[in-house]
XYZ file of N, CA and C in Angstrom:
387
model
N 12.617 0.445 14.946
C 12.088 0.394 13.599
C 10.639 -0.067 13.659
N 10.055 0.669 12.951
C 8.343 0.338 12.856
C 7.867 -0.597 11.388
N 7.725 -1.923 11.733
C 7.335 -2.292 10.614
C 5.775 -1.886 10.193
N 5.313 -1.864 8.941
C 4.733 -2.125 8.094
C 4.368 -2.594 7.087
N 3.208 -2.804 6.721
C 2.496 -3.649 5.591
C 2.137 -3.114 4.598
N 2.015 -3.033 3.163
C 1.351 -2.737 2.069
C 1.017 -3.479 1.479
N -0.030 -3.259 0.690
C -1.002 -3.960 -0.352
C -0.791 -3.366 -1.890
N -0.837 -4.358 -2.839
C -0.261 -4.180 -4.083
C -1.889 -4.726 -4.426
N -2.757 -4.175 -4.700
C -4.025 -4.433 -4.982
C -4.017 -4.276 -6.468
N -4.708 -4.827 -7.529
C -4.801 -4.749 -8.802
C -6.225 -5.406 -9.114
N -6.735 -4.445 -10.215
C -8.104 -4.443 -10.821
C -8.092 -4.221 -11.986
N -8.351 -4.983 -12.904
C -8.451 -4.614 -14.371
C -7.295 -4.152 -15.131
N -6.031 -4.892 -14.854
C -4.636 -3.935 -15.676
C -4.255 -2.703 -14.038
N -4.849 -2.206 -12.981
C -4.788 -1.099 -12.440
C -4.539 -1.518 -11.071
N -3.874 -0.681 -10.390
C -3.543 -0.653 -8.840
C -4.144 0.414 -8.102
N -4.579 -0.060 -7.022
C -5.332 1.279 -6.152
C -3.805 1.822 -5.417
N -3.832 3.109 -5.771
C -3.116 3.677 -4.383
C -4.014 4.661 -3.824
N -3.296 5.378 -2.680
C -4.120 6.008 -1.849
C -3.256 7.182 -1.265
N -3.515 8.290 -1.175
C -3.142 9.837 -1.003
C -3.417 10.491 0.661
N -2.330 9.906 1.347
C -2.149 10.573 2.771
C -3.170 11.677 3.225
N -4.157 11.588 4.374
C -4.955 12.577 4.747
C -4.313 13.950 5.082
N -4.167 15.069 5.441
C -3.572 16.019 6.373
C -3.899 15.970 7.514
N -2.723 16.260 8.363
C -2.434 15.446 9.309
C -1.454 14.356 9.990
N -1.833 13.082 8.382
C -1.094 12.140 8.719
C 0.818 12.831 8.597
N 1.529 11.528 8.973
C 2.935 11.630 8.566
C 2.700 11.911 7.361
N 3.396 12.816 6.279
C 3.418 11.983 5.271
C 2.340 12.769 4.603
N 1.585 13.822 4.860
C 0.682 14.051 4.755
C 0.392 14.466 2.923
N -0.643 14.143 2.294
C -0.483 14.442 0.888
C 0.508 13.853 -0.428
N 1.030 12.627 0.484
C 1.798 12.127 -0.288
C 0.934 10.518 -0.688
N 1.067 10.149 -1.750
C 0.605 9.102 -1.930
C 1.657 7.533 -2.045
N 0.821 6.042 -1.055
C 1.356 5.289 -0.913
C 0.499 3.975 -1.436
N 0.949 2.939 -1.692
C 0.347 1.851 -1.508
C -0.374 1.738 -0.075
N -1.778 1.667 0.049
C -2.461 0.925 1.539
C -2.018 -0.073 2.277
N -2.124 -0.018 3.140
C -1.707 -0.736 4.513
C -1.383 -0.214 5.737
N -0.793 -0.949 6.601
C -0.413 0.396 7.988
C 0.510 -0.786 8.932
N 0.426 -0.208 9.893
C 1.679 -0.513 11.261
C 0.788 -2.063 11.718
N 1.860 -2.904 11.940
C 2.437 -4.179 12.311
C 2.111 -4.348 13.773
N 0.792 -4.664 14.455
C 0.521 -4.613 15.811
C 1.403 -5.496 16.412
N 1.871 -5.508 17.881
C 2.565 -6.587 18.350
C 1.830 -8.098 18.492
N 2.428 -9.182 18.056
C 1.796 -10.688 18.143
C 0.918 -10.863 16.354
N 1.083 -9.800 15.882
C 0.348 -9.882 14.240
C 1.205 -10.824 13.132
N 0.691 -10.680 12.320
C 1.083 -11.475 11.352
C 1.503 -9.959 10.448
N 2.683 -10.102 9.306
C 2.462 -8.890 8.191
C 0.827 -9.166 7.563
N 0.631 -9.989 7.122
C -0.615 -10.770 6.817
C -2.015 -10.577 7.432
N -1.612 -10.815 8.527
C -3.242 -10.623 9.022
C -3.056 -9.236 9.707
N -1.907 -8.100 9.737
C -1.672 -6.716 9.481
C -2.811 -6.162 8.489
N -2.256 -6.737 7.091
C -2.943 -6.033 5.707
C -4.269 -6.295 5.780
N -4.841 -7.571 6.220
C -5.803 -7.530 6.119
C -7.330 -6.572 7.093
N -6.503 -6.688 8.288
C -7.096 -5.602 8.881
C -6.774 -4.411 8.861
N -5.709 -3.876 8.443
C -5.366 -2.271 8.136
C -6.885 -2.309 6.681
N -6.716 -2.357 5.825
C -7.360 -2.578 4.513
C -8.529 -2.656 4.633
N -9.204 -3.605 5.904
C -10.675 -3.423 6.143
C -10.978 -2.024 6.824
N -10.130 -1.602 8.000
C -10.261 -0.402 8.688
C -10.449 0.318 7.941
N -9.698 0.666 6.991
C -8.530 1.964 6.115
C -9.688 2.028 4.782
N -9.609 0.948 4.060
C -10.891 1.245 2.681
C -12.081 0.549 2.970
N -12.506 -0.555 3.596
C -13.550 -1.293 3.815
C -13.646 -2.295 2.825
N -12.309 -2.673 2.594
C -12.601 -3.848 1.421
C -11.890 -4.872 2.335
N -12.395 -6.528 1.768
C -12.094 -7.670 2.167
C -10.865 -8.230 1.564
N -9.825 -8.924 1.745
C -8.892 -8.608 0.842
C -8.363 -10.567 1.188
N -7.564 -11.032 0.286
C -6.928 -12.319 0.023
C -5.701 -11.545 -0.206
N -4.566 -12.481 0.670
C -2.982 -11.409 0.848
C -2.414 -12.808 0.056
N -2.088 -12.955 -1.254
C -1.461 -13.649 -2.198
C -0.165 -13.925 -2.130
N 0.708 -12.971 -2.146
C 2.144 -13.011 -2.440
C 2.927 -11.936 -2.048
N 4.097 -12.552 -1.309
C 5.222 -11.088 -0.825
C 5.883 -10.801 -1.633
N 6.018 -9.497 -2.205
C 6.583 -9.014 -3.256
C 8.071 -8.691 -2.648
N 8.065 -8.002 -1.536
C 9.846 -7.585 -1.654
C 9.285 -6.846 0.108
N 10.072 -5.906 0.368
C 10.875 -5.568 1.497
C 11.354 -3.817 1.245
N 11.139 -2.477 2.004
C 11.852 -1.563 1.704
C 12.090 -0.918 3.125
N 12.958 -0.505 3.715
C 13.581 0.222 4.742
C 13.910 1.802 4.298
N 12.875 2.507 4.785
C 13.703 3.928 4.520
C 13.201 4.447 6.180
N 14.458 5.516 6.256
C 14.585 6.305 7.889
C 14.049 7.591 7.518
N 12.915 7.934 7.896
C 12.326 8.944 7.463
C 12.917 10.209 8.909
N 12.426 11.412 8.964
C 13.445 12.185 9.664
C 12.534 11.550 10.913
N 11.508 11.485 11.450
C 10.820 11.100 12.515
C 10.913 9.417 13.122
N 11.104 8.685 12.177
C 10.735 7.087 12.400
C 11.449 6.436 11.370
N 12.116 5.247 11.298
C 12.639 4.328 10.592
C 11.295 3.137 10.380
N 11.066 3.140 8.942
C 10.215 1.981 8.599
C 10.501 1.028 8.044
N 10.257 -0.204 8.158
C 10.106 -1.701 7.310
C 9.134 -1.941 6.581
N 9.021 -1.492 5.693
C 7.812 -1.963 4.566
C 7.721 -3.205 3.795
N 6.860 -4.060 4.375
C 6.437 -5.044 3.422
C 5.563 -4.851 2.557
N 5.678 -5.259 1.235
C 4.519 -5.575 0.511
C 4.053 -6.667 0.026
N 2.991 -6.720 -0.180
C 2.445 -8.233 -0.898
C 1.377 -7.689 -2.117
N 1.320 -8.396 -2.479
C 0.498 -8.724 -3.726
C -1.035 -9.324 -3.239
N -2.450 -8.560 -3.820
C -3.064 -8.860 -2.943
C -4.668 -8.831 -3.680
N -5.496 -9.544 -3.635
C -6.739 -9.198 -3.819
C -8.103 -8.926 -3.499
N -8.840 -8.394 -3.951
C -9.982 -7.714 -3.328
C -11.197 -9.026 -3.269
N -11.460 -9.298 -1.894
C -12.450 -10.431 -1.921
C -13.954 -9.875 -1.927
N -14.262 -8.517 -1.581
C -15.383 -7.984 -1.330
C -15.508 -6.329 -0.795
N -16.437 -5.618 -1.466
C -16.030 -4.207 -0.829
C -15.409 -3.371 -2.029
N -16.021 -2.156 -2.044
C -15.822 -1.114 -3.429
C -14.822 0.088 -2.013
N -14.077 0.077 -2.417
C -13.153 1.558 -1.605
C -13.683 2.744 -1.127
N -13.553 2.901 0.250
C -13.906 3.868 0.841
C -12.931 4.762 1.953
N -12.895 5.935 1.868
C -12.081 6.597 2.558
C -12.512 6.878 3.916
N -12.230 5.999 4.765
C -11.521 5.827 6.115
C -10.587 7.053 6.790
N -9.465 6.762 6.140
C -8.358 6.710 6.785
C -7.808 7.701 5.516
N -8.089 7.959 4.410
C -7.032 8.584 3.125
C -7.541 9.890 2.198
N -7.354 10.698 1.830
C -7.799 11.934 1.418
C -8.362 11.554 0.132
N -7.968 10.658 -0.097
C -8.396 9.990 -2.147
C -7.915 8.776 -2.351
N -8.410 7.983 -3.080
C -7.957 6.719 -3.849
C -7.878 6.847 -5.114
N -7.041 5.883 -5.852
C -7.067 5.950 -7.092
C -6.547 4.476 -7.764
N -7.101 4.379 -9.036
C -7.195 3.434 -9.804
C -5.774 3.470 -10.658
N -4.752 3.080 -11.101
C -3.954 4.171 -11.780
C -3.354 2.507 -12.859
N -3.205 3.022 -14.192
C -2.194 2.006 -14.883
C -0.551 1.995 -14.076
N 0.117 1.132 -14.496
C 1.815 0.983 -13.965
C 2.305 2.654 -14.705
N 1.920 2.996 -15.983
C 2.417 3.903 -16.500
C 2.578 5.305 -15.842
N 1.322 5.108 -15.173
C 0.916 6.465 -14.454
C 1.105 6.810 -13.198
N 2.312 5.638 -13.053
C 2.568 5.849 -11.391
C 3.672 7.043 -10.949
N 4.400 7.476 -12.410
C 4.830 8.481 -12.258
C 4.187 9.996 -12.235
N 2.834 10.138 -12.320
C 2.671 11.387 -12.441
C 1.920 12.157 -10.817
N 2.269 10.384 -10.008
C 1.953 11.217 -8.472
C 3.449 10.846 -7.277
N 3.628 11.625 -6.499
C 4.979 12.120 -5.414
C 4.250 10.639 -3.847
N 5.137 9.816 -4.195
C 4.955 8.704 -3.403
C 5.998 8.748 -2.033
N 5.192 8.416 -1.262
C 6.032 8.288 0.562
C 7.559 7.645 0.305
N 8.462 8.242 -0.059
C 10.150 7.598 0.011
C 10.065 5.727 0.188
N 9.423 5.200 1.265
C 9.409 3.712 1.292
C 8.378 2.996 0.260
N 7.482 3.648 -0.321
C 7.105 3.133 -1.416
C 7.448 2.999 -2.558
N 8.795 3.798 -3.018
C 9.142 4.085 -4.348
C 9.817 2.847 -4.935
N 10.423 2.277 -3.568
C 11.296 0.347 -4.447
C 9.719 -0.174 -5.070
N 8.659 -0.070 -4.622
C 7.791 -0.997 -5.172
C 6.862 -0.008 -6.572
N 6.865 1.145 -6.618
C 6.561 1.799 -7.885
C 7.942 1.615 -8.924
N 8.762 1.490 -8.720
C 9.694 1.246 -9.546
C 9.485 -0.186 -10.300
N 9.314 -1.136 -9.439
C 9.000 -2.524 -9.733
C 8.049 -2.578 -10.611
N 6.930 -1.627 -10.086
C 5.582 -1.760 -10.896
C 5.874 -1.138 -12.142
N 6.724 -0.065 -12.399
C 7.222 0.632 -13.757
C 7.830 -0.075 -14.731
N 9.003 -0.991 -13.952
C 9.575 -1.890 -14.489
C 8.959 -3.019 -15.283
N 7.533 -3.378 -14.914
C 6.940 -4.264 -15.728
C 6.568 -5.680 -14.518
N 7.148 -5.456 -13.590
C 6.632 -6.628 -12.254
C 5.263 -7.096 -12.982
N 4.930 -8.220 -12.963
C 3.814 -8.907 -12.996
C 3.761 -9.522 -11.699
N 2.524 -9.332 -11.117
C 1.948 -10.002 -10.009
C 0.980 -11.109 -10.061
C-alpha cells in the first residue's frame, strides 16, 4: 500500500483542487494536492514538500481531517488529508494540468480520483475546517 498526503487548502470560503496532468495515473481527473509518503517522512512534512514541488506555495499543515483507502486497479492507496494553509506563494503548475479555486458547492461539477471522494463528500456535507 502506497501512502499518501493531501491538502485541504482554503481561501476566501474556497478550496484549491488540482486536475491530473496526462500521463499521470489518474490522468485528467481532479484531486486534492499532495503526493507519495517518502520513506523516514512525516504525512506532514510529505504535504509540505509535495505542495512546494507540485504548486510552489509555502504551506502550515493545521489539522488531520480523516483517512481514505481505495485499491485502484494498479496500486492500493492510503490517503491522508489535513487541513491546511497557504503561508506564501500564488499557485503554479508544476506537476498539474489546472488548478482551481472552487466553493464546497461546486465540488460536484468536476470527476475526482476515487480516494478523494470521502473528503469531497465531507466538504459537501458542510465540514468546517
Amino acid at each position: 500500500m502506497i501512502d499518501v498526503t493531501a491538502a485541504i487548502l482554503m481561501q476566501a470560503g474556497r478550496v484549491l483542487i488540482a486536475r491530473r496532468k496526462p500521463g499521470a495515473s489518474q490522468a485528467g481527473m481532479w484531486e486534492f494536492p499532495g503526493g507519495k509518503v517518502r520513506p523516514g517522512e512525516t504525512p506532514e512534512e510529505c504535504l509540505k514538500r509535495e505542495i512546494r514541488e507540485e504548486l510552489g506555495l509555502d504551506i502550515a499543515v493545521e489539522k488531520f481531517l480523516g483517512e481514505s483507502i481505495h485499491a485502484y486497479a494498479d496500486q492500493s492507496i492510503r490517503l491522508r488529508a489535513y487541513y491546511a494553509r497557504i503561508e506564501a506563494g500564488t499557485p503554479v503548475l508544476n506537476d498539474h494540468a489546472a488548478v482551481e479555486w472552487v466553493r464546497f458547492d461546486e465540488l460536484g461539477r468536476f470527476t475526482f480520483c476515487a480516494a478523494d471522494m470521502p473528503f469531497v463528500r465531507m466538504l459537501n456535507a458542510g465540514f468546517e475546517c
